Tab-separated table of C-alpha atoms and ligand atoms in Angstrom:
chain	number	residue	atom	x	y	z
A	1	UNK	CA	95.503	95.703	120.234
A	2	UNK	CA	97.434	92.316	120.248
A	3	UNK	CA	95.721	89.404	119.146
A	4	UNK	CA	95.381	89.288	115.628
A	5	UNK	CA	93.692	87.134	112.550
A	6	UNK	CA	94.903	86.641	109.070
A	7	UNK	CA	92.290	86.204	106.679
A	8	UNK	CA	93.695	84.079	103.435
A	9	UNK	CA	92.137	82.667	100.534
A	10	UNK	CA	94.824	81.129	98.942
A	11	UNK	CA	99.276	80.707	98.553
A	12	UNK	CA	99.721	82.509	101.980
A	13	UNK	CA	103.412	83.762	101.671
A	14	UNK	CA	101.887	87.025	103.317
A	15	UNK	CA	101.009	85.255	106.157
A	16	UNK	CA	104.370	83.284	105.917
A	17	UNK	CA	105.856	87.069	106.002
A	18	UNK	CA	103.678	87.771	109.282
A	19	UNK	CA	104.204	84.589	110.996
A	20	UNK	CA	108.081	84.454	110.743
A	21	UNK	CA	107.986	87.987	111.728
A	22	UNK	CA	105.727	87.049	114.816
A	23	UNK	CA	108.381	84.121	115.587
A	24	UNK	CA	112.140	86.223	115.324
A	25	UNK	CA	109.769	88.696	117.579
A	26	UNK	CA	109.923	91.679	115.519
A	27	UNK	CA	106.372	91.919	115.160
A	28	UNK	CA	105.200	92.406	118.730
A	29	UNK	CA	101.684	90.460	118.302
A	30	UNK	CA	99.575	87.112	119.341
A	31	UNK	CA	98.395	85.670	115.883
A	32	UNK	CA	95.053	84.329	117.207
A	33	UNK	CA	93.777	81.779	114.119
A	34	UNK	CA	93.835	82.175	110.275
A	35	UNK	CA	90.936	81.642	108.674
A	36	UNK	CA	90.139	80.658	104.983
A	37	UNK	CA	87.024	80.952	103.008
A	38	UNK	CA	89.085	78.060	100.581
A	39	UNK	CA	89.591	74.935	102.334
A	40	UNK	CA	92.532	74.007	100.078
A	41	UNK	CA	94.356	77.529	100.674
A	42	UNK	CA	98.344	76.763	101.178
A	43	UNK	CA	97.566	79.373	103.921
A	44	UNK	CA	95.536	76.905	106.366
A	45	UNK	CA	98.687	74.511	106.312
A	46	UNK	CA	101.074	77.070	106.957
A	47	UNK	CA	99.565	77.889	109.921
A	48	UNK	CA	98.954	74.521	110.776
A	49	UNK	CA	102.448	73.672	110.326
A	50	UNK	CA	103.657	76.948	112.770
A	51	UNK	CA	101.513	75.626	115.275
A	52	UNK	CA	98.984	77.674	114.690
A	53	UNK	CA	94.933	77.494	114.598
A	54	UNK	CA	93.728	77.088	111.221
A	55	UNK	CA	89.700	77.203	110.294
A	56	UNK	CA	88.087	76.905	107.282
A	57	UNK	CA	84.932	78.684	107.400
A	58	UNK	CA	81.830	78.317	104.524
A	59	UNK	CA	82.032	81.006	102.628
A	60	UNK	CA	78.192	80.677	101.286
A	61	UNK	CA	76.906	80.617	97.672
A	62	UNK	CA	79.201	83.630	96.636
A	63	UNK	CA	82.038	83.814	94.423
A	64	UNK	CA	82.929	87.563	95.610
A	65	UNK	CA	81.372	88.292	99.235
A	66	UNK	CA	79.845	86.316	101.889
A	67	UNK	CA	76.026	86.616	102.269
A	68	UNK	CA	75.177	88.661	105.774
A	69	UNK	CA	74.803	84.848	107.563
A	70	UNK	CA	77.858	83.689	106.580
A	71	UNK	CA	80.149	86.565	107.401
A	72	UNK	CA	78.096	87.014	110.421
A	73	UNK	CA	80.041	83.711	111.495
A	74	UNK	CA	83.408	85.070	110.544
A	75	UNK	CA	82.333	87.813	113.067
A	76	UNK	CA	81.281	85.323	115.725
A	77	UNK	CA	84.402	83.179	115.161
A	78	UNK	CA	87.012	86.559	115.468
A	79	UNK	CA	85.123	87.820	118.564
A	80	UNK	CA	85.544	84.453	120.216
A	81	UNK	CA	89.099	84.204	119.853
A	82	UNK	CA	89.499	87.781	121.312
A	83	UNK	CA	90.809	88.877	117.799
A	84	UNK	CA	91.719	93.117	118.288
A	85	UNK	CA	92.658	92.920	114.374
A	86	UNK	CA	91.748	91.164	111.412
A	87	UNK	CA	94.658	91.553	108.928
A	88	UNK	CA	93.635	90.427	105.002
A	89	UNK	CA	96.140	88.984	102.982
A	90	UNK	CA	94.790	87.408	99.844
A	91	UNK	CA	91.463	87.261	100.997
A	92	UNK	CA	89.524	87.697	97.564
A	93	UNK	CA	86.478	88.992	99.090
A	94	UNK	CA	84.555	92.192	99.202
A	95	UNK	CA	83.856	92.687	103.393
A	96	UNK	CA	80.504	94.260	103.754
A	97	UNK	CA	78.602	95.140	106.756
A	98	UNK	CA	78.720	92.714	109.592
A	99	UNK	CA	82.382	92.276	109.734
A	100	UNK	CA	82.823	96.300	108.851
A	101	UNK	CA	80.529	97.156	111.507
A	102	UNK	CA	81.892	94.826	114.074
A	103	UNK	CA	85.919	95.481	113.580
A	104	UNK	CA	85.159	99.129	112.160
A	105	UNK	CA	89.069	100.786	111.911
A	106	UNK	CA	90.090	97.161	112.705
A	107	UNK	CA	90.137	95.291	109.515
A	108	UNK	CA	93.935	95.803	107.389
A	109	UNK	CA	93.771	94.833	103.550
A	110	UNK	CA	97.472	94.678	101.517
A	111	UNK	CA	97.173	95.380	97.679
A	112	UNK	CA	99.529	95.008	95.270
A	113	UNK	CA	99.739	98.711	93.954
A	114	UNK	CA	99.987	101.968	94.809
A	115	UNK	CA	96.385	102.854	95.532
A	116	UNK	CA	94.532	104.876	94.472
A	117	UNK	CA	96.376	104.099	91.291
A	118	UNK	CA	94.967	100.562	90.257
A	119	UNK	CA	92.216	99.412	92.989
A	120	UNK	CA	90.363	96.020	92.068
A	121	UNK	CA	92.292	92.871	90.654
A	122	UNK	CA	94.478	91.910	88.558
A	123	UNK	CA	96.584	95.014	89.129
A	124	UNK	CA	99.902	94.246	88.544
A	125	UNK	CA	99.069	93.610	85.098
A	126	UNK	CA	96.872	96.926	84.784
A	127	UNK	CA	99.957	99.389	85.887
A	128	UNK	CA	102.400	97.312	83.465
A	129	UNK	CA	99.688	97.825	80.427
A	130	UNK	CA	98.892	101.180	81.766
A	131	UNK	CA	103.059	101.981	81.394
A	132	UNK	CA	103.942	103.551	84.767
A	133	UNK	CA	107.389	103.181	85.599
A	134	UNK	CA	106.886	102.491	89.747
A	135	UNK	CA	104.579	100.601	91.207
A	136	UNK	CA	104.370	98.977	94.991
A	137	UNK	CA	102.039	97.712	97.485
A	138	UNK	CA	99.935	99.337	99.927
A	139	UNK	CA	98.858	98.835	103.260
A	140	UNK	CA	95.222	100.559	104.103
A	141	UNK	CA	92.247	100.190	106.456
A	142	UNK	CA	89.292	98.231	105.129
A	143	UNK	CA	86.174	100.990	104.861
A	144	UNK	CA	83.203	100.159	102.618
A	145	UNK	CA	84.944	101.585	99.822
A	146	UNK	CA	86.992	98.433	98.403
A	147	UNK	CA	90.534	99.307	98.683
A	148	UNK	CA	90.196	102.800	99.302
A	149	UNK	CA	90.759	102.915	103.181
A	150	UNK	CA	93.203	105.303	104.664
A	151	UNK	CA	96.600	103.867	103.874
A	152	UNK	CA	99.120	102.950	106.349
A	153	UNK	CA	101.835	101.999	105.040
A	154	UNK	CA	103.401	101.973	100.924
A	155	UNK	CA	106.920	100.525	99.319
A	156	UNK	CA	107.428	100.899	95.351
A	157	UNK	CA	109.023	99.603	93.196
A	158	UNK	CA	110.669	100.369	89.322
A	159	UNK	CA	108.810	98.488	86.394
A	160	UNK	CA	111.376	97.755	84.131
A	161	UNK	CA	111.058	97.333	80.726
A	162	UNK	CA	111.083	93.766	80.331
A	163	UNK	CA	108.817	93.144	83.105
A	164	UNK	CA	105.907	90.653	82.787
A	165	UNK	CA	103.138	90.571	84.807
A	166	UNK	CA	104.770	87.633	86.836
A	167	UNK	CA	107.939	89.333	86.930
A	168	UNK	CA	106.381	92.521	88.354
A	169	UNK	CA	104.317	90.811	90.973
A	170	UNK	CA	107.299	89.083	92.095
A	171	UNK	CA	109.037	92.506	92.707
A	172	UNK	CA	106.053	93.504	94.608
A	173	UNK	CA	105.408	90.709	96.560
A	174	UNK	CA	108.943	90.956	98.376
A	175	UNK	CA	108.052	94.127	99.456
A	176	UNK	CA	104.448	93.379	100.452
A	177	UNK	CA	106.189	90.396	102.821
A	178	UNK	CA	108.697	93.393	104.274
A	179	UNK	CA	105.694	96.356	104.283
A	180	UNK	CA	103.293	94.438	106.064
A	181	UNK	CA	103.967	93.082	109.321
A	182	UNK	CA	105.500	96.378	109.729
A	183	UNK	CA	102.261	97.792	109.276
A	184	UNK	CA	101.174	95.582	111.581
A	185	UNK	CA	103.078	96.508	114.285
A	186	UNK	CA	102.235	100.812	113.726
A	187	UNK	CA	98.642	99.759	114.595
A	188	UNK	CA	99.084	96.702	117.090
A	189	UNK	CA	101.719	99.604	118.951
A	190	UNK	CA	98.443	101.716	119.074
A	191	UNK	CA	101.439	104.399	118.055
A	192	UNK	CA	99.031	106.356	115.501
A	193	UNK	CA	96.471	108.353	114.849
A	194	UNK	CA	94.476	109.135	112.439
A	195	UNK	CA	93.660	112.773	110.814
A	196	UNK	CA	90.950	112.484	107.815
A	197	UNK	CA	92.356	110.215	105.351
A	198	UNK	CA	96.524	110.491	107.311
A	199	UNK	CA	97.782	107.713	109.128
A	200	UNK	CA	100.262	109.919	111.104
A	201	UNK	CA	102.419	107.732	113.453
A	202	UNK	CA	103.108	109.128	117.202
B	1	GAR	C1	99.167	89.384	97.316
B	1	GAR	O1	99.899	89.890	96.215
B	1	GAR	C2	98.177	90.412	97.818
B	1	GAR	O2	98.654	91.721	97.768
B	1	GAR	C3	97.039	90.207	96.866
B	1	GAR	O3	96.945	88.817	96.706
B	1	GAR	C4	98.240	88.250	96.874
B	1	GAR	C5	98.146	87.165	97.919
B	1	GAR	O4	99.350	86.458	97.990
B	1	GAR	N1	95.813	90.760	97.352
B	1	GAR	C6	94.897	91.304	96.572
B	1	GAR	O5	94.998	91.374	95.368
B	1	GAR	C7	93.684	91.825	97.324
B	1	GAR	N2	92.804	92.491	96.401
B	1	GAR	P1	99.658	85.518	99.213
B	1	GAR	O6	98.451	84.577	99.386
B	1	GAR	O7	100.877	84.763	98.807
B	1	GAR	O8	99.880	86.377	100.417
């Protein structure tokens, strides 16, 4: 596995985090296109402006998944630029079958907690209202069980006690930009396998 896709819907600073990893050469991988499902996502010029290919595709009449047609294009348009991995970042959609089926143990997703504590969104401001005093971001295979995948990598973090929800997700975020091209380059390496739920690195 080398070539890989970023799938963004919006700021991008995740795929910032992979690309500048991808350029000092510490992530060992070919960054094949980033595609958006917004056609305004900061994420579309960043590429752009790396030199990389940036698509927009239709995202269809949905606000939270693309209808079978439409991601059956996203599948088309990964398989035609020889794409081994589809990493997420930001991509505020549920992936159903056609793209599941087609990059099965293929597809990466990075939340910002420490599943299975707070799946879904809005999370950072769940585990501050919730009161835990760590929280993080993990790095997990995309099943059909939304963020529930087996997890490959995880940082944390302390929530302190005058964290907002801003201030929190600014915590996490430097560590999701640290956490997940390293990911990245445990399964691009092929140096794992996998043992039920474990991600166990060889
Ligand atoms: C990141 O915090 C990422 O973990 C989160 O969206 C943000 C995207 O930021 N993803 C999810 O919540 C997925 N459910 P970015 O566009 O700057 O990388």
């Amino acid at each position: 596995m080398k070539n890989i896709a970023v799938l963004a819907s919006g700021r991008g600073s995740n795929l910032e985090a992979i690309i500048e990893s991808i350029e000092n050469g510490t992530l060992q991988a070919d960054l094949a296109c980033v595609i958006s499902d917004n056609q305004d996502a900061r994420a579309l010029q960043i590429a752009r402006d790396h030199g990389f290919k940036a698509l927009w595709l239709d995202p269809g009449p949905k606000k939270t998944w693309l209808l079978p047609e439409f991601e059956e294009n996203y599948v088309k348009t990964l398989q035609e630029h020889n794409v081994d991995l589809v990493c997420l970042a930001g991509f505020m959609r549920i992936i159903k079958t056609p793209l599941l089926e087609a990059f099965m143990g293929r597809i990466l997703n990075i939340h910002p907690a420490l599943l299975p504590s707070f799946p879904g969104l809005d999370v950072q401001r769940k585990a501050l209202e919730y009161g835990v005093k760590f929280s993080g971001c993990t790095v997990h295979f995309v099943t059909g069980d939304v963020d529930a995948g087996p997890i490959v990598t995880q940082a944390v973090v302390p929530v302190l006690d005058d964290d907002t929800p801003e201030t929190l997700a600014a915590r996490i975020l430097k560590e999701e930009h640290r956490t997940y091209p390293e990911a990245i380059n445990i399964i691009v390496s092929g140096d794992y396998r996998i043992e039920g739920r474990r991600v166990i690195r060889t």
